[in-house]
Amino acid sequence: MNPLHVVILAAGQGSRMKSSLPKVLHRIAGKPMLHHVIDTARKLGAERIHGVIGHGADQVRAITQADDLQWAMQEEQLGTGHAVAQALPNLPDEARVLILYGDVPLTRRETLEDLVSKVSDASIGLLTVTLDDPNGYGRILRNEQDKVTAIVEQKDASEAQKAINEVNTGILAVSARHLKSWLPQLSNANAQGEYYLTDVIAMAANEGVSVDVAQPANEFEVQGVNNRVQLAELERWYQGQQAIRLMTEGATLADPARIDVRGDLSIGQDVLIDINVVFEGTVTVDSEVSIGPNCVLKDCHIGAGTRIEANSVIEGATVGKKAQVGPFARLRPGTQLSDSTKVGNFVETKKALVGEGSKINHLSYVGDAVLGKKVNVGAGTITCNYDGVNKHQTRIGDGVFVGSNTSLVAPVSLEANVTIGAGSTITRDVSEDELAVARGRQRNIANWARPTRKE
Ligand code: UD1
Ligand code: CA
């Protein structure tokens, strides 16, 4: 099979976005539109991806680096044909070329595979769509045998042609040899004074090269983004598709319209997801997990049967089976909760390994800490892990009971079955089975006379 090269047009200004950010860097599901297109190109097995850039080129390049990417500069935007021509010298003669757009982010891989399969020495593939309102698009012209003969742009179209509902998506698959013969023949003698890529269709038809049409399963696959309203429409469609996938795989969603997946989420069966939950990065959620409303889960793993209660924020953490987190818990990167642990309200953890069955139920900060099994950390316990310069470790053995309102000044180690009296500030290690109390002793003064107000 001849190698596949993908050309992505991304030189336009996108002035209707009203933004200092180049249009193709605006995000769908947390990822720049251009990166969606690049990822799709990779899934198709592209040998090389050619980005044609112009407006905001430095910004685009700065956040889009990869070995399989080659840039071509289009200094002046003289039309889509001129744009593809900028990448032409970088395309091997034997390549099959797929032309995509940096502002058409959500075309499905299957649709493009179908399109690319139509390319040969004797044929090209054209992606078209039939719209109720074709206004603004190039129209597909067909002959009596129903073969495509040309595309006419809206501004060059006759009234009769404007009535055609089949339109050009802009997406095209064609051999590099054909492009190298046709692009230099383009003229800009048209209503917009541009070099239209679409004129290659008539050239193909004239040379007896067959124009074979593919169509997407859904219009949104080929919808471009010109303004923030369209950006929001595509975002909602994308999220709707994610919700359908999750339900198909066995999740119950309290409201399929109120879940956002910005990254890769995989789930087991019988997962319950309440409203307004946001998933970011790579998240895996095992079977029978329930997630309460208003949670954010980023780059984390949640073990089977665990309950995440409302308003919890979890990032860079792994949670074992049958654990309970929240409501209002914050698990920061490096947190590892073992099975059957409990982290309750207003608890923050960071780089904390928490052993099986241990509980940190209320109002605590546990950072740079290793906790054994069946530890009970009382309300208001703080690991004082930072001396203003360096971070230090707190080690807590199996079965330790930490009384409420305790400060554990790291580095410090509590061996197994230690008990800490409430209100202690612990600065020295405590040995197995010891009780440590480190607080001012209580004095009771009888018949205390309260101060009186001065006249
Ligand atoms: C183009 C098609 C039209 C199709 C429509 C689908 C042509 C001549 N027309 O029209 O048939 O129905 O897309 O949306 O191809 N770009 C560059 N450099 C340029 C010009 C454009 O990089 O010099 C990029 C733009 O950034 C944009 C894309 O190509 O991402 C399409 O350009 P645009 O001017 O929007 O084409 P349309 O007029 O919409
Ligand atoms: Ca357009």
PDB file of N, CA and C in Angstrom, residues 320-373:
ATOM      1  N   GLY A 320      -8.246   2.476  45.835  1.00  0.00           N
ATOM      2  CA  GLY A 320      -8.496   1.033  45.792  1.00  0.00           C
ATOM      3  C   GLY A 320      -9.979   0.703  45.747  1.00  0.00           C
ATOM      4  N   LYS A 321     -10.274  -0.553  46.089  1.00  0.00           N
ATOM      5  CA  LYS A 321     -11.651  -1.042  46.041  1.00  0.00           C
ATOM      6  C   LYS A 321     -12.406  -0.659  47.310  1.00  0.00           C
ATOM      7  N   LYS A 322     -13.712  -0.505  47.153  1.00  0.00           N
ATOM      8  CA  LYS A 322     -14.610  -0.270  48.290  1.00  0.00           C
ATOM      9  C   LYS A 322     -14.111   0.834  49.223  1.00  0.00           C
ATOM     10  N   ALA A 323     -13.532   1.854  48.645  1.00  0.00           N
ATOM     11  CA  ALA A 323     -13.115   3.013  49.441  1.00  0.00           C
ATOM     12  C   ALA A 323     -14.245   4.035  49.443  1.00  0.00           C
ATOM     13  N   GLN A 324     -14.116   5.042  50.333  1.00  0.00           N
ATOM     14  CA  GLN A 324     -15.079   6.149  50.354  1.00  0.00           C
ATOM     15  C   GLN A 324     -14.313   7.446  50.352  1.00  0.00           C
ATOM     16  N   VAL A 325     -14.677   8.326  49.450  1.00  0.00           N
ATOM     17  CA  VAL A 325     -13.977   9.606  49.326  1.00  0.00           C
ATOM     18  C   VAL A 325     -15.025  10.712  49.320  1.00  0.00           C
ATOM     19  N   GLY A 326     -14.781  11.729  50.146  1.00  0.00           N
ATOM     20  CA  GLY A 326     -15.681  12.877  50.142  1.00  0.00           C
ATOM     21  C   GLY A 326     -16.860  12.686  51.069  1.00  0.00           C
ATOM     22  N   PRO A 327     -17.851  13.572  51.043  1.00  0.00           N
ATOM     23  CA  PRO A 327     -17.938  14.743  50.160  1.00  0.00           C
ATOM     24  C   PRO A 327     -16.852  15.777  50.468  1.00  0.00           C
ATOM     25  N   PHE A 328     -16.559  16.620  49.508  1.00  0.00           N
ATOM     26  CA  PHE A 328     -15.586  17.712  49.660  1.00  0.00           C
ATOM     27  C   PHE A 328     -14.194  17.220  50.016  1.00  0.00           C
ATOM     28  N   ALA A 329     -13.732  16.175  49.363  1.00  0.00           N
ATOM     29  CA  ALA A 329     -12.352  15.731  49.579  1.00  0.00           C
ATOM     30  C   ALA A 329     -11.498  16.195  48.407  1.00  0.00           C
ATOM     31  N   ARG A 330     -10.205  16.401  48.671  1.00  0.00           N
ATOM     32  CA  ARG A 330      -9.286  16.749  47.584  1.00  0.00           C
ATOM     33  C   ARG A 330      -8.091  15.812  47.628  1.00  0.00           C
ATOM     34  N   LEU A 331      -8.001  14.932  46.644  1.00  0.00           N
ATOM     35  CA  LEU A 331      -6.867  14.017  46.543  1.00  0.00           C
ATOM     36  C   LEU A 331      -5.930  14.569  45.484  1.00  0.00           C
ATOM     37  N   ARG A 332      -4.728  14.955  45.929  1.00  0.00           N
ATOM     38  CA  ARG A 332      -3.775  15.566  44.990  1.00  0.00           C
ATOM     39  C   ARG A 332      -2.777  14.523  44.486  1.00  0.00           C
ATOM     40  N   PRO A 333      -1.927  14.904  43.519  1.00  0.00           N
ATOM     41  CA  PRO A 333      -1.048  13.911  42.886  1.00  0.00           C
ATOM     42  C   PRO A 333      -0.194  13.129  43.885  1.00  0.00           C
ATOM     43  N   GLY A 334      -0.049  11.868  43.596  1.00  0.00           N
ATOM     44  CA  GLY A 334       0.758  10.990  44.436  1.00  0.00           C
ATOM     45  C   GLY A 334      -0.017  10.362  45.576  1.00  0.00           C
ATOM     46  N   THR A 335      -1.315  10.590  45.618  1.00  0.00           N
ATOM     47  CA  THR A 335      -2.136   9.945  46.637  1.00  0.00           C
ATOM     48  C   THR A 335      -2.455   8.521  46.196  1.00  0.00           C
ATOM     49  N   GLN A 336      -2.249   7.561  47.106  1.00  0.00           N
ATOM     50  CA  GLN A 336      -2.650   6.179  46.829  1.00  0.00           C
ATOM     51  C   GLN A 336      -3.447   5.667  48.007  1.00  0.00           C
ATOM     52  N   LEU A 337      -4.735   5.524  47.798  1.00  0.00           N
ATOM     53  CA  LEU A 337      -5.593   5.011  48.865  1.00  0.00           C
ATOM     54  C   LEU A 337      -5.794   3.518  48.627  1.00  0.00           C
ATOM     55  N   SER A 338      -5.513   2.705  49.656  1.00  0.00           N
ATOM     56  CA  SER A 338      -5.713   1.261  49.511  1.00  0.00           C
ATOM     57  C   SER A 338      -7.198   0.922  49.623  1.00  0.00           C
ATOM     58  N   ASP A 339      -7.494  -0.379  49.568  1.00  0.00           N
ATOM     59  CA  ASP A 339      -8.878  -0.836  49.645  1.00  0.00           C
ATOM     60  C   ASP A 339      -9.507  -0.432  50.984  1.00  0.00           C
ATOM     61  N   SER A 340     -10.805  -0.194  50.958  1.00  0.00           N
ATOM     62  CA  SER A 340     -11.596   0.061  52.164  1.00  0.00           C
ATOM     63  C   SER A 340     -11.081   1.226  53.003  1.00  0.00           C
ATOM     64  N   THR A 341     -10.453   2.183  52.384  1.00  0.00           N
ATOM     65  CA  THR A 341     -10.034   3.391  53.111  1.00  0.00           C
ATOM     66  C   THR A 341     -11.173   4.402  53.073  1.00  0.00           C
ATOM     67  N   LYS A 342     -11.042   5.417  53.937  1.00  0.00           N
ATOM     68  CA  LYS A 342     -12.055   6.467  53.948  1.00  0.00           C
ATOM     69  C   LYS A 342     -11.381   7.818  54.102  1.00  0.00           C
ATOM     70  N   VAL A 343     -11.649   8.696  53.181  1.00  0.00           N
ATOM     71  CA  VAL A 343     -11.143  10.065  53.256  1.00  0.00           C
ATOM     72  C   VAL A 343     -12.365  10.967  53.176  1.00  0.00           C
ATOM     73  N   GLY A 344     -12.637  11.663  54.265  1.00  0.00           N
ATOM     74  CA  GLY A 344     -13.904  12.369  54.351  1.00  0.00           C
ATOM     75  C   GLY A 344     -13.828  13.836  53.987  1.00  0.00           C
ATOM     76  N   ASN A 345     -14.777  14.593  54.544  1.00  0.00           N
ATOM     77  CA  ASN A 345     -14.943  15.991  54.106  1.00  0.00           C
ATOM     78  C   ASN A 345     -13.808  16.901  54.550  1.00  0.00           C
ATOM     79  N   PHE A 346     -13.467  17.812  53.676  1.00  0.00           N
ATOM     80  CA  PHE A 346     -12.431  18.821  53.902  1.00  0.00           C
ATOM     81  C   PHE A 346     -11.096  18.187  54.286  1.00  0.00           C
ATOM     82  N   VAL A 347     -10.780  17.106  53.623  1.00  0.00           N
ATOM     83  CA  VAL A 347      -9.468  16.476  53.782  1.00  0.00           C
ATOM     84  C   VAL A 347      -8.699  16.662  52.487  1.00  0.00           C
ATOM     85  N   GLU A 348      -7.421  17.081  52.623  1.00  0.00           N
ATOM     86  CA  GLU A 348      -6.540  17.198  51.470  1.00  0.00           C
ATOM     87  C   GLU A 348      -5.406  16.206  51.644  1.00  0.00           C
ATOM     88  N   THR A 349      -5.119  15.436  50.603  1.00  0.00           N
ATOM     89  CA  THR A 349      -3.975  14.524  50.651  1.00  0.00           C
ATOM     90  C   THR A 349      -3.068  14.825  49.474  1.00  0.00           C
ATOM     91  N   LYS A 350      -1.779  14.594  49.670  1.00  0.00           N
ATOM     92  CA  LYS A 350      -0.792  14.753  48.589  1.00  0.00           C
ATOM     93  C   LYS A 350       0.348  13.802  48.864  1.00  0.00           C
ATOM     94  N   LYS A 351       0.845  13.101  47.858  1.00  0.00           N
ATOM     95  CA  LYS A 351       1.918  12.111  48.051  1.00  0.00           C
ATOM     96  C   LYS A 351       1.692  11.354  49.354  1.00  0.00           C
ATOM     97  N   ALA A 352       0.548  10.740  49.450  1.00  0.00           N
ATOM     98  CA  ALA A 352       0.187  10.041  50.678  1.00  0.00           C
ATOM     99  C   ALA A 352      -0.189   8.606  50.325  1.00  0.00           C
ATOM    100  N   LEU A 353       0.488   7.650  50.961  1.00  0.00           N
ATOM    101  CA  LEU A 353       0.115   6.253  50.796  1.00  0.00           C
ATOM    102  C   LEU A 353      -0.685   5.871  52.019  1.00  0.00           C
ATOM    103  N   VAL A 354      -1.910   5.452  51.789  1.00  0.00           N
ATOM    104  CA  VAL A 354      -2.807   5.183  52.912  1.00  0.00           C
ATOM    105  C   VAL A 354      -3.158   3.699  52.877  1.00  0.00           C
ATOM    106  N   GLY A 355      -2.808   2.988  53.957  1.00  0.00           N
ATOM    107  CA  GLY A 355      -2.978   1.534  53.989  1.00  0.00           C
ATOM    108  C   GLY A 355      -4.429   1.109  54.147  1.00  0.00           C
ATOM    109  N   GLU A 356      -4.648  -0.171  53.916  1.00  0.00           N
ATOM    110  CA  GLU A 356      -5.984  -0.741  53.889  1.00  0.00           C
ATOM    111  C   GLU A 356      -6.762  -0.442  55.170  1.00  0.00           C
ATOM    112  N   GLY A 357      -7.994  -0.035  55.009  1.00  0.00           N
ATOM    113  CA  GLY A 357      -8.891   0.176  56.147  1.00  0.00           C
ATOM    114  C   GLY A 357      -8.619   1.432  56.958  1.00  0.00           C
ATOM    115  N   SER A 358      -7.686   2.261  56.538  1.00  0.00           N
ATOM    116  CA  SER A 358      -7.384   3.473  57.316  1.00  0.00           C
ATOM    117  C   SER A 358      -8.384   4.578  57.004  1.00  0.00           C
ATOM    118  N   LYS A 359      -8.541   5.477  58.003  1.00  0.00           N
ATOM    119  CA  LYS A 359      -9.564   6.524  57.867  1.00  0.00           C
ATOM    120  C   LYS A 359      -8.992   7.902  58.188  1.00  0.00           C
ATOM    121  N   ILE A 360      -9.287   8.841  57.352  1.00  0.00           N
ATOM    122  CA  ILE A 360      -8.981  10.260  57.617  1.00  0.00           C
ATOM    123  C   ILE A 360     -10.307  10.967  57.381  1.00  0.00           C
ATOM    124  N   ASN A 361     -11.113  11.037  58.421  1.00  0.00           N
ATOM    125  CA  ASN A 361     -12.514  11.363  58.174  1.00  0.00           C
ATOM    126  C   ASN A 361     -12.845  12.841  58.009  1.00  0.00           C
ATOM    127  N   HIS A 362     -12.099  13.718  58.706  1.00  0.00           N
ATOM    128  CA  HIS A 362     -12.530  15.118  58.639  1.00  0.00           C
ATOM    129  C   HIS A 362     -11.357  16.101  58.694  1.00  0.00           C
ATOM    130  N   LEU A 363     -11.418  17.166  57.913  1.00  0.00           N
ATOM    131  CA  LEU A 363     -10.663  18.395  58.136  1.00  0.00           C
ATOM    132  C   LEU A 363      -9.172  18.175  58.376  1.00  0.00           C
ATOM    133  N   SER A 364      -8.502  17.479  57.489  1.00  0.00           N
ATOM    134  CA  SER A 364      -7.084  17.190  57.700  1.00  0.00           C
ATOM    135  C   SER A 364      -6.260  17.485  56.467  1.00  0.00           C
ATOM    136  N   TYR A 365      -4.924  17.659  56.678  1.00  0.00           N
ATOM    137  CA  TYR A 365      -3.984  17.706  55.569  1.00  0.00           C
ATOM    138  C   TYR A 365      -2.954  16.613  55.781  1.00  0.00           C
ATOM    139  N   VAL A 366      -2.871  15.699  54.844  1.00  0.00           N
ATOM    140  CA  VAL A 366      -1.914  14.604  54.940  1.00  0.00           C
ATOM    141  C   VAL A 366      -1.071  14.613  53.672  1.00  0.00           C
ATOM    142  N   GLY A 367       0.185  15.086  53.822  1.00  0.00           N
ATOM    143  CA  GLY A 367       1.061  15.189  52.655  1.00  0.00           C
ATOM    144  C   GLY A 367       2.411  14.576  52.954  1.00  0.00           C
ATOM    145  N   ASP A 368       3.064  13.991  51.938  1.00  0.00           N
ATOM    146  CA  ASP A 368       4.360  13.323  52.106  1.00  0.00           C
ATOM    147  C   ASP A 368       4.306  12.361  53.276  1.00  0.00           C
ATOM    148  N   ALA A 369       3.337  11.469  53.223  1.00  0.00           N
ATOM    149  CA  ALA A 369       3.098  10.595  54.376  1.00  0.00           C
ATOM    150  C   ALA A 369       2.846   9.165  53.928  1.00  0.00           C
ATOM    151  N   VAL A 370       3.254   8.230  54.799  1.00  0.00           N
ATOM    152  CA  VAL A 370       2.953   6.821  54.571  1.00  0.00           C
ATOM    153  C   VAL A 370       2.185   6.329  55.782  1.00  0.00           C
ATOM    154  N   LEU A 371       0.963   5.874  55.557  1.00  0.00           N
ATOM    155  CA  LEU A 371       0.129   5.381  56.649  1.00  0.00           C
ATOM    156  C   LEU A 371      -0.054   3.872  56.471  1.00  0.00           C
ATOM    157  N   GLY A 372       0.055   3.145  57.583  1.00  0.00           N
ATOM    158  CA  GLY A 372      -0.160   1.701  57.527  1.00  0.00           C
ATOM    159  C   GLY A 372      -1.641   1.365  57.470  1.00  0.00           C
ATOM    160  N   LYS A 373      -1.959   0.128  57.931  1.00  0.00           N
ATOM    161  CA  LYS A 373      -3.343  -0.345  57.901  1.00  0.00           C
ATOM    162  C   LYS A 373      -4.091   0.097  59.153  1.00  0.00           C
TER     163      LYS A 373
END
